[in-house]
Short mmCIF file of C-alpha atoms in Angstrom, two decimals:
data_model
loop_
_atom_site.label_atom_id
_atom_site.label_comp_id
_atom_site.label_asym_id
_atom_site.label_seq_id
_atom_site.Cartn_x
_atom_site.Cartn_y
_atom_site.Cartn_z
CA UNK A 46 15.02 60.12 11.01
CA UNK A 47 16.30 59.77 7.28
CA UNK A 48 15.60 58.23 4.26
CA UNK A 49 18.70 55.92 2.88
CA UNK A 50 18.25 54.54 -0.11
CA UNK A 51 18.72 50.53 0.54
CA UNK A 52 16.68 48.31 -2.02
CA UNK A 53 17.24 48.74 -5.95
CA UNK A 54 14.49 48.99 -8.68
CA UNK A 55 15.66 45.40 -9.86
CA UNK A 56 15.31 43.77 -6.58
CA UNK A 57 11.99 44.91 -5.80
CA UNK A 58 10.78 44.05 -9.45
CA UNK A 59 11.98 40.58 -8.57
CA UNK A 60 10.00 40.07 -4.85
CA UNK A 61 6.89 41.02 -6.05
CA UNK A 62 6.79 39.57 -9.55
CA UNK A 63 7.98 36.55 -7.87
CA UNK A 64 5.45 36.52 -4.74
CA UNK A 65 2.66 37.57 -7.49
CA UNK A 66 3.90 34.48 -9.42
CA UNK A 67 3.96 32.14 -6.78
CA UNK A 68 0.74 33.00 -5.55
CA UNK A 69 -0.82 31.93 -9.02
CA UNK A 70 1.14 29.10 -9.22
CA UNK A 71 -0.25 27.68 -6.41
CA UNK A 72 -3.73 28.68 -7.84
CA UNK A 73 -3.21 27.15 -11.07
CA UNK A 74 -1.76 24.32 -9.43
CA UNK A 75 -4.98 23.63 -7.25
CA UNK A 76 -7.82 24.36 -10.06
CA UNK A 77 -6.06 21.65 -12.83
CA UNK A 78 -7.64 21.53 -15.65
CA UNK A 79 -6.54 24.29 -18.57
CA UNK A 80 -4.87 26.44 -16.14
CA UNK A 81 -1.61 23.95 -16.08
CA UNK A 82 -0.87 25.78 -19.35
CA UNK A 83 -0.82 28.37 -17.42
CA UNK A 84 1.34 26.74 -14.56
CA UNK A 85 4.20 25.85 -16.88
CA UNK A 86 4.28 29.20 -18.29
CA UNK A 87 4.51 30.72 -14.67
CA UNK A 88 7.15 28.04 -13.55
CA UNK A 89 9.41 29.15 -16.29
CA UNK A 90 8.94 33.08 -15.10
CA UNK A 91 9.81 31.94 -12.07
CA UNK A 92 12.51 30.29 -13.54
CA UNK A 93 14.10 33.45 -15.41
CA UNK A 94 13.57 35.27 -12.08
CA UNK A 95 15.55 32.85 -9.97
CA UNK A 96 18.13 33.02 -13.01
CA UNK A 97 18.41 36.79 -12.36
CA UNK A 98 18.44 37.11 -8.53
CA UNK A 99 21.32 34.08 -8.55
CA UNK A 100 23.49 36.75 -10.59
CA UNK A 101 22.00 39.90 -9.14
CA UNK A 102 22.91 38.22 -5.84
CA UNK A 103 27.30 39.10 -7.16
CA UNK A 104 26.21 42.23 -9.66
CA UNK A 105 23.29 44.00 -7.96
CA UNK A 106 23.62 46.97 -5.60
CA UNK A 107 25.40 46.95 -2.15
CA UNK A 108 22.26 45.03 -0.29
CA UNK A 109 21.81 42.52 -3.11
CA UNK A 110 24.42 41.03 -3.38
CA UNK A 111 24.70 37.80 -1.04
CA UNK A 112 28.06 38.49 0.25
CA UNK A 113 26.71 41.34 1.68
CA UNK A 114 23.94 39.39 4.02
CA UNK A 115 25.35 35.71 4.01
CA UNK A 116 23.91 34.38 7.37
CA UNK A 117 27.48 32.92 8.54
CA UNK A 118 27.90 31.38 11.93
CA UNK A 119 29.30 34.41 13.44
CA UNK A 120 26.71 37.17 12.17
CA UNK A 121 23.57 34.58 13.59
CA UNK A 122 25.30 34.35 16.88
CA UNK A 123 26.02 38.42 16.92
CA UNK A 124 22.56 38.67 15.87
CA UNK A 125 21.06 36.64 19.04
CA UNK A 126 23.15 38.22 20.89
CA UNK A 127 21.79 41.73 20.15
CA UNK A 128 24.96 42.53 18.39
CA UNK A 129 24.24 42.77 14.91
CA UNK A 130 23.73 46.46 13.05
CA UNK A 131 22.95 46.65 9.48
CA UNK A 132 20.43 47.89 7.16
CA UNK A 133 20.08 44.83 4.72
CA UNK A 134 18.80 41.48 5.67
CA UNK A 135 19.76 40.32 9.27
CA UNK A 136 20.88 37.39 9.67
CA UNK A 137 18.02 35.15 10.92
CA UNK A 138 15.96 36.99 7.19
CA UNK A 139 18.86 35.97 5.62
CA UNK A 140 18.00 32.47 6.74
CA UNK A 141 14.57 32.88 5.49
CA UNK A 142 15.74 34.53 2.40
CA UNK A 143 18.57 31.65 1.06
CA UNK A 144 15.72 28.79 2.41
CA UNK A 145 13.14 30.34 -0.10
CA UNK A 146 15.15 30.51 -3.04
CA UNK A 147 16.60 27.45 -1.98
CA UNK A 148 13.35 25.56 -1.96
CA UNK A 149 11.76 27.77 -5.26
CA UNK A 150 15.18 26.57 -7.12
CA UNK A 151 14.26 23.14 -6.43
CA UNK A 152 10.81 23.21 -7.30
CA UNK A 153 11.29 24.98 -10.67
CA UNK A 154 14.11 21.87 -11.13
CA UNK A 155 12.06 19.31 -10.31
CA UNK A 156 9.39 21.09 -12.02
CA UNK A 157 10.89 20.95 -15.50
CA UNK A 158 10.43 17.53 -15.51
CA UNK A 159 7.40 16.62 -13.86
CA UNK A 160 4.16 15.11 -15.22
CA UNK A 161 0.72 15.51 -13.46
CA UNK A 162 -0.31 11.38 -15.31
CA UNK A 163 -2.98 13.49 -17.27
CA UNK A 164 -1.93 15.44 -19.84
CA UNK A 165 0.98 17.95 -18.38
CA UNK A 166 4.31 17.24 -18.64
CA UNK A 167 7.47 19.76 -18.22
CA UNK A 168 9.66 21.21 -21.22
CA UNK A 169 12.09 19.30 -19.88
CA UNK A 170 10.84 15.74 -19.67
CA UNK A 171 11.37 14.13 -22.89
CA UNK A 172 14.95 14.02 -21.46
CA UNK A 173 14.54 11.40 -18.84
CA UNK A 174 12.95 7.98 -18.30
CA UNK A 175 9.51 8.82 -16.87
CA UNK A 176 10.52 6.73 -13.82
CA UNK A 177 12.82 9.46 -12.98
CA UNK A 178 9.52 12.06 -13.86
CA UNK A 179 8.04 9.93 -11.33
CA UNK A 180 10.34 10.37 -8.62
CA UNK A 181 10.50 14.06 -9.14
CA UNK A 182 7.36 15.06 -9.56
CA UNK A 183 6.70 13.75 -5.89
CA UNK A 184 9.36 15.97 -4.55
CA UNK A 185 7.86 18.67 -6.48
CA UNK A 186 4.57 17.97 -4.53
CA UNK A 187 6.13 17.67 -1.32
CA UNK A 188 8.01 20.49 -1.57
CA UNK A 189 4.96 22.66 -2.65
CA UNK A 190 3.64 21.63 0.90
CA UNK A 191 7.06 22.97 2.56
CA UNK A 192 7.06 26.32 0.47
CA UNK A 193 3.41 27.16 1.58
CA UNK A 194 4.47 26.67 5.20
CA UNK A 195 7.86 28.82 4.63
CA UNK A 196 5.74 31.36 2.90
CA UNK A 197 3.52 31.18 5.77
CA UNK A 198 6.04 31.70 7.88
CA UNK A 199 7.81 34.49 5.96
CA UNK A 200 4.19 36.69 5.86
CA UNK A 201 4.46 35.82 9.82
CA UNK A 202 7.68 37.18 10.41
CA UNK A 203 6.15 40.45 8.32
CA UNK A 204 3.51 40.48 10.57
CA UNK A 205 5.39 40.09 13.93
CA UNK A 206 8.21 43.05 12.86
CA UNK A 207 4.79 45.33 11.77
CA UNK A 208 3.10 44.68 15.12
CA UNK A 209 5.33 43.71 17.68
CA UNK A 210 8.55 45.47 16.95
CA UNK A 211 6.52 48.58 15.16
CA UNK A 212 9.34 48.19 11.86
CA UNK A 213 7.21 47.81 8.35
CA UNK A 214 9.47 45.85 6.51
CA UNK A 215 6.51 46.32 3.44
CA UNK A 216 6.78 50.12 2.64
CA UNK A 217 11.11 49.84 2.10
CA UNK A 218 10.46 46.68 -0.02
CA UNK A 219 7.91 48.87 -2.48
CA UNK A 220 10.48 52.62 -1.73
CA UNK A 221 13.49 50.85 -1.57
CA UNK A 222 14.17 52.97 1.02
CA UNK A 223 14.50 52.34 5.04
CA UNK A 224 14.45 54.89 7.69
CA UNK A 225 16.94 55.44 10.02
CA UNK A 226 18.69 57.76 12.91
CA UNK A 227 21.95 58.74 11.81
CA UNK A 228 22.01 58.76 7.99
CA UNK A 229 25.57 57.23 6.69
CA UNK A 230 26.80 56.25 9.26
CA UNK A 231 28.68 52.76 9.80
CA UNK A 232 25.52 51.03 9.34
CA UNK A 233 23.46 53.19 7.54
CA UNK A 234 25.31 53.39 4.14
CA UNK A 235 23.34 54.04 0.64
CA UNK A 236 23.14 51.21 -1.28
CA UNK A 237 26.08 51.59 -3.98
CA UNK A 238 26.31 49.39 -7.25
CA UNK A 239 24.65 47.70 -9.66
CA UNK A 240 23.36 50.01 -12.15
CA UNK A 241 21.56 49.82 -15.87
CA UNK A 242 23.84 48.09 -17.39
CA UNK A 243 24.59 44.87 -14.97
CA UNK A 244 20.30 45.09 -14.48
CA UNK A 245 20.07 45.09 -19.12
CA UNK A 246 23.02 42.05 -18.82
CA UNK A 247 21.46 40.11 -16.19
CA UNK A 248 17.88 40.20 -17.69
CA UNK A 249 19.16 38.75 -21.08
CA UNK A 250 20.65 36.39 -19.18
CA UNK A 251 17.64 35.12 -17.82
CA UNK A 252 15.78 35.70 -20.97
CA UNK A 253 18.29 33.69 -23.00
CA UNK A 254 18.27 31.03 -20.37
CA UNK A 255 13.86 30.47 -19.89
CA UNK A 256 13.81 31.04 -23.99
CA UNK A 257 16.39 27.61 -24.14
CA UNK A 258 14.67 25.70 -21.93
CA UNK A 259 11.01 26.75 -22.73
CA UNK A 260 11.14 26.43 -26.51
CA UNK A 261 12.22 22.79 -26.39
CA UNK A 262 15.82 23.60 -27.67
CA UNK A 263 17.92 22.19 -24.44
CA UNK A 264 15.55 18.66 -25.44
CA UNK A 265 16.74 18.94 -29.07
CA UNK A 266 20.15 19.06 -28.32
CA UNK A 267 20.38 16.72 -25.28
CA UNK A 268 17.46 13.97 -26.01
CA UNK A 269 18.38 10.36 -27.14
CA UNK A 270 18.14 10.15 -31.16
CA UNK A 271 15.10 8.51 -32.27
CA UNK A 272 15.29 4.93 -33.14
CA UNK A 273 14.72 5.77 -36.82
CA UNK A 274 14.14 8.56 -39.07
CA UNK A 275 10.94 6.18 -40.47
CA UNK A 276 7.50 6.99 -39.59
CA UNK A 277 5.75 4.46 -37.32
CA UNK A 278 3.88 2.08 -38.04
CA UNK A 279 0.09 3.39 -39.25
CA UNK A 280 -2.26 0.38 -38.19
CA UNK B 210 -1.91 -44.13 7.66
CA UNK B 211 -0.69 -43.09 3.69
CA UNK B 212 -4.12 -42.17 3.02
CA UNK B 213 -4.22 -39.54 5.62
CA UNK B 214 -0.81 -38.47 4.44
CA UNK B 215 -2.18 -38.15 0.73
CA UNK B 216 -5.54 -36.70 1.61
CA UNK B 217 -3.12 -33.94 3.83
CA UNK B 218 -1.17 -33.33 0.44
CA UNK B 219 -3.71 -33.29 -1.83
CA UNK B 220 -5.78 -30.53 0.54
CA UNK B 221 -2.84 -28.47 1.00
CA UNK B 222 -2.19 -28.29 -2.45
CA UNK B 223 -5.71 -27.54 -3.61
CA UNK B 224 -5.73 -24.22 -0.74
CA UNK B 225 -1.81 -23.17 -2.05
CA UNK B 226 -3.74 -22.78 -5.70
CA UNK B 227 -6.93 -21.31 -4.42
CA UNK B 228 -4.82 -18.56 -2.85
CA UNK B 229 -2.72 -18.66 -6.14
CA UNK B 230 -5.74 -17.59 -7.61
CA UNK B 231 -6.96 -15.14 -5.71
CA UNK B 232 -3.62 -13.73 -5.70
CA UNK B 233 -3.85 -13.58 -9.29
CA UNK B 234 -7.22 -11.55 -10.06
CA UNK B 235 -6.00 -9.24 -7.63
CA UNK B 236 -2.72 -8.77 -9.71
CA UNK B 237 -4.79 -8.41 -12.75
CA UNK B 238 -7.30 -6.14 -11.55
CA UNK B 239 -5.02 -3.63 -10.52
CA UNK B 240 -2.86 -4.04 -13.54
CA UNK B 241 -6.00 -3.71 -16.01
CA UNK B 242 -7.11 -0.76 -14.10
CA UNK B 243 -3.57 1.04 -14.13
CA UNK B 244 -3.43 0.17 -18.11
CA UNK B 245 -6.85 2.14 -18.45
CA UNK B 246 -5.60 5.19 -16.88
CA UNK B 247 -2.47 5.12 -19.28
CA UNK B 248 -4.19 4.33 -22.18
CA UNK B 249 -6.17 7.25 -21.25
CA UNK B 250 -3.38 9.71 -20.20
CA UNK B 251 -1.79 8.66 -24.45
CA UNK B 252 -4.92 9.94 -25.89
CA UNK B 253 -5.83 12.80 -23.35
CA UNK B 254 -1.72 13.70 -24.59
CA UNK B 255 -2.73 12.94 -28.23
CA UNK B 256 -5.39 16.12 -28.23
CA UNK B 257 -3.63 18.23 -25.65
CA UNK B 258 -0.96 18.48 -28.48
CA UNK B 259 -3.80 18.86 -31.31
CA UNK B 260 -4.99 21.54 -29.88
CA UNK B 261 -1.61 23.59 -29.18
CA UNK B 262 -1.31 23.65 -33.24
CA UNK B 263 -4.54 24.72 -33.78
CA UNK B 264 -3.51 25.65 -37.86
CA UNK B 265 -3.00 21.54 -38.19
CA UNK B 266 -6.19 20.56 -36.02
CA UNK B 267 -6.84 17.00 -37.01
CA UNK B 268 -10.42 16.57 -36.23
CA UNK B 269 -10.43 12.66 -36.90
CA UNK B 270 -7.27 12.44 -34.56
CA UNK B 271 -9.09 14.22 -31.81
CA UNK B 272 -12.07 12.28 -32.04
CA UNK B 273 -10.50 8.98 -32.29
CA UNK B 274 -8.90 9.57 -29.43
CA UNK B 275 -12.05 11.56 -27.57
CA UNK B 276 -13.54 7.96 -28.35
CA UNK B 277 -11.08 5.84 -27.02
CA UNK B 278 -10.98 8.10 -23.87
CA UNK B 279 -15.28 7.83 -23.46
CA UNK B 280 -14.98 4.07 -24.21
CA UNK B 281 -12.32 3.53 -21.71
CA UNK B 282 -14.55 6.04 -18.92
CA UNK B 283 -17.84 3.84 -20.02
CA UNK B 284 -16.10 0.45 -19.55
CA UNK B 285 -17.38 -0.26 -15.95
CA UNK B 286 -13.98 0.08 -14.34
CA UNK B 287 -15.37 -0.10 -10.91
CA UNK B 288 -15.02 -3.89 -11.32
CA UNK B 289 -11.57 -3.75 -10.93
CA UNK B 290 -12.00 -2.30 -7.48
CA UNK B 291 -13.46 -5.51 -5.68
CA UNK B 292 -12.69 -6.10 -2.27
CA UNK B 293 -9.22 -7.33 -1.87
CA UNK B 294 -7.78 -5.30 -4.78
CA UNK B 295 -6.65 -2.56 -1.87
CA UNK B 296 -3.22 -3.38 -1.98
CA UNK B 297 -1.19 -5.74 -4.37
CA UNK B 298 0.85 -4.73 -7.42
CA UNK B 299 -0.44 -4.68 -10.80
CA UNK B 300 2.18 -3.25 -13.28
CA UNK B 301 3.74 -1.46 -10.14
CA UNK B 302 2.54 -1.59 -6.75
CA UNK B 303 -1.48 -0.07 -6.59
CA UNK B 304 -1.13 3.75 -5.10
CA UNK B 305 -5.04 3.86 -4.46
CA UNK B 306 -5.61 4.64 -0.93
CA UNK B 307 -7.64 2.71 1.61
CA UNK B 308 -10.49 5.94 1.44
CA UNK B 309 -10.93 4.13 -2.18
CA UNK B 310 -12.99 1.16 -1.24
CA UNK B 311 -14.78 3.05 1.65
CA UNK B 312 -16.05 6.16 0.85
CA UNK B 313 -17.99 4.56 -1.75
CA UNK B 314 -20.41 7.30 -2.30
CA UNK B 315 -17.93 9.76 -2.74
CA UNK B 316 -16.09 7.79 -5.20
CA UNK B 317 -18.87 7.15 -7.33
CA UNK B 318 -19.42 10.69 -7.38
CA UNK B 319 -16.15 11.17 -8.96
CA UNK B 320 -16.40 8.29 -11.13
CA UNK B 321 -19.82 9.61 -12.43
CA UNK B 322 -19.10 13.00 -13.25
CA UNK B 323 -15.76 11.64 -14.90
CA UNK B 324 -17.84 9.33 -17.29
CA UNK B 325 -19.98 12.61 -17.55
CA UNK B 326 -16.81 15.29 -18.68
CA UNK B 327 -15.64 12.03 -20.87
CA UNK B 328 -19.08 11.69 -22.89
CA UNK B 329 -18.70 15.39 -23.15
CA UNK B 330 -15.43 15.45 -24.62
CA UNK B 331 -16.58 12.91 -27.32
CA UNK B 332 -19.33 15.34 -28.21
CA UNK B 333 -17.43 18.32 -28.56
CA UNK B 334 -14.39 16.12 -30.54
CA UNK B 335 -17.31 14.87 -33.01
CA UNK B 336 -18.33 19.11 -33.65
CA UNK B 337 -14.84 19.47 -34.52
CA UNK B 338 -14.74 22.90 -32.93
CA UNK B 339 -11.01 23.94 -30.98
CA UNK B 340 -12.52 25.78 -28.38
CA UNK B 341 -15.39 23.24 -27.35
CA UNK B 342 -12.81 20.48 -27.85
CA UNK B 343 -10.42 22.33 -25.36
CA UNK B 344 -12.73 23.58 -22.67
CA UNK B 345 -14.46 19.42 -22.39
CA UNK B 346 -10.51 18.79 -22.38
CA UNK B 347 -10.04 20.91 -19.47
CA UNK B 348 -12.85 19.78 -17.96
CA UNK B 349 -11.92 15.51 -18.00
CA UNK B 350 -8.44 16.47 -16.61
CA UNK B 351 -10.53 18.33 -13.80
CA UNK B 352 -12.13 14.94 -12.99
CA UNK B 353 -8.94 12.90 -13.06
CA UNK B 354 -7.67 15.23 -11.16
CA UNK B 355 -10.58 15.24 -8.95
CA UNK B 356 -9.85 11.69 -8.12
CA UNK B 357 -6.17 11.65 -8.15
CA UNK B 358 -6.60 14.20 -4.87
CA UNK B 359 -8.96 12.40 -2.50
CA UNK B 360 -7.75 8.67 -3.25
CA UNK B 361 -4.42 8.40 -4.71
CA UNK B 362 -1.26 8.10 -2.92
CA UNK B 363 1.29 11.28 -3.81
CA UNK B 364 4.56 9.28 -5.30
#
């Protein structure tokens, strides 16, 4: 059995900063209160590192990049058929993977402008009638429901490959690295790719992206003028 | 044979307003019990941003609106959640649920220790210090919150 070398430094930053952040979103979420300072702050991290795993997902290393694991129609049915060989994501944690982000991309959206009717509201929604804010923020808390039972489902999976089919799926998410038989082989390839600089260029990225958003610029430039440069009324 | 006829008239009419009535105070209930909450949520938004500039704390601002927000707590809204104000539309159709107006304990619970973080809120406002004003602030959006789980429709 040999090492290969299959997740990159970036990736792995990303999962666990992002699993980390989600956790405490959903904590901050629950308490209320002062902590949904704290919840907007976290939904924008999560928001810069959705930003970089989009473009990691075309400039990152070999395993990245979602080319690479795209669960098509013919790599699922190779994969249920005991077909499929790879040292990424199969197909099937493909599905799990692209649902996730899927369903985190929409809640950060729907995030940005949602209100909680007390005294939260998202960078975002002085943009909108608060009709729309309305609407949204009930997908936002429906879809919190569906990503605690995908994340549920996601630690199961873990779980099941640890016990059942004796793989840790943990310990090459924290190496990067998986073991297998035959190192290099057709399967078994090193991850190749995405080095320093696509990792420094896709950080500022994000970065430049969460700091327009966050700071209240994208609401300068996009929100309806005010009615009048007066001051209102002072009775 | 007329009188019957106008008798039949004149008692259908006077039930048709009766329940025009009743429809009524239930439309007003719920409407002056959503306009509470949003007069609230303005002021509770009024210190929130107070308190994110804390070099142009406005103590009067705060504690005008601390005041509105205890006065509002204090005004006996319960009365606004008679029997037969479960459904109906005030400003928009009413999202309390049904648990509302039977778990009546419970809700007063809520309600009390609402009124409770409110008063406090005043208090701290009136001291004028940020980090007293900002913890009772944390603390009434707790108790709306409170509420908002258990007995409030999601939208």
């Amino acid at each position: 059995m040999t090492k290969v070398a299959v997740w990159d430094v970036p990736l792995r930053l990303f999962h666990w900063l992002l699993a980390a952040a989600v956790a405490a979103l959903l904590v901050t979420a629950e308490v209320g209160g002062n902590y949904m300072t704290w919840h907007g702050r976290l939904g924008l991290f999560v928001l810069g590192l959705l930003v970089f795993r989009l473009l990691w997902g075309f400039v990152g290393s070999s395993y990245a990049r979602f080319a690479q694991f795209f669960p098509t129609p013919n790599r699922v049915r190779a994969y249920l058929k005991g077909e499929w060989r790879g040292l990424g994501h199969n197909p099937i944690g493909a599905l799990s993977v692209f649902g996730l982000l899927g369903v985190l991309t929409l809640q950060v959206a729907t995030g940005l402008v949602a209100n909680d009717d007390i005294g939260f509201q998202g960078p975002l929604y002085p943009l909108l009638d608060s009709r729309w804010s309305e609407l949204f923020t009930g997908i936002h808390h429906l879809l919190a429901e569906l990503l605690q039972f995908l994340l549920a489902l996601h630690v199961a999976a873990i779980v099941f490959y640890l016990r059942i089919k004796r793989i840790n799926l943990v310990r090459p998410m924290l190496t990067g690295d998986k073991e297998v038989d035959e190192a290099n082989s057709a399967h078994s390839q090193a991850r190749q790719g995405g080095g320093i600089l696509a990792a420094v260029v896709v950080v500022t990225i994000a970065l430049a992206v969460v700091w327009v958003i966050g700071s209240g610029h994208v609401v300068q430039w996009f929100a309806p003028p005010p009615p009048s440069i007066a001051p209102p009324p002072a009775w | 044979m007329k009188t019957k006829l106008a008798l039949a008239f004149a008692a259908t009419l006077c039930t048709a307003t009766a329940f025009a009535d009743a429809g009524k105070g239930v439309n007003d209930s719920i409407k002056f019990r959503q306009s509470g909450y949003a007069f609230m949520a303005w002021n509770m938004g009024k210190i929130k941003a107070q308190l994110e500039k804390p070099e142009t704390f406005n103590k009067d601002q705060v504690l005008a609106a601390a005041n509105v927000i205890a006065a509002v707590a204090n005004s006996g809204m319960g009365a606004l959640y008679a029997p037969g104000t479960e459904t109906g539309k005030g400003w928009e159709p009413t999202r309390a649920k049904p648990e509302l107006f039977k778990e009546k304990e419970e809700v007063g619970k809520l309600a009390g220790n609402f009124r409770a973080a409110a008063d406090n809120l005043a208090k701290a406002a009136a001291g004028g210090e940020q980090g007293a004003v900002k913890a009772a602030w944390g603390e009434v959006g707790k108790t709306c919150k409170a509420c908002h789980d258990k007995y409030r429709e999601k939208e």
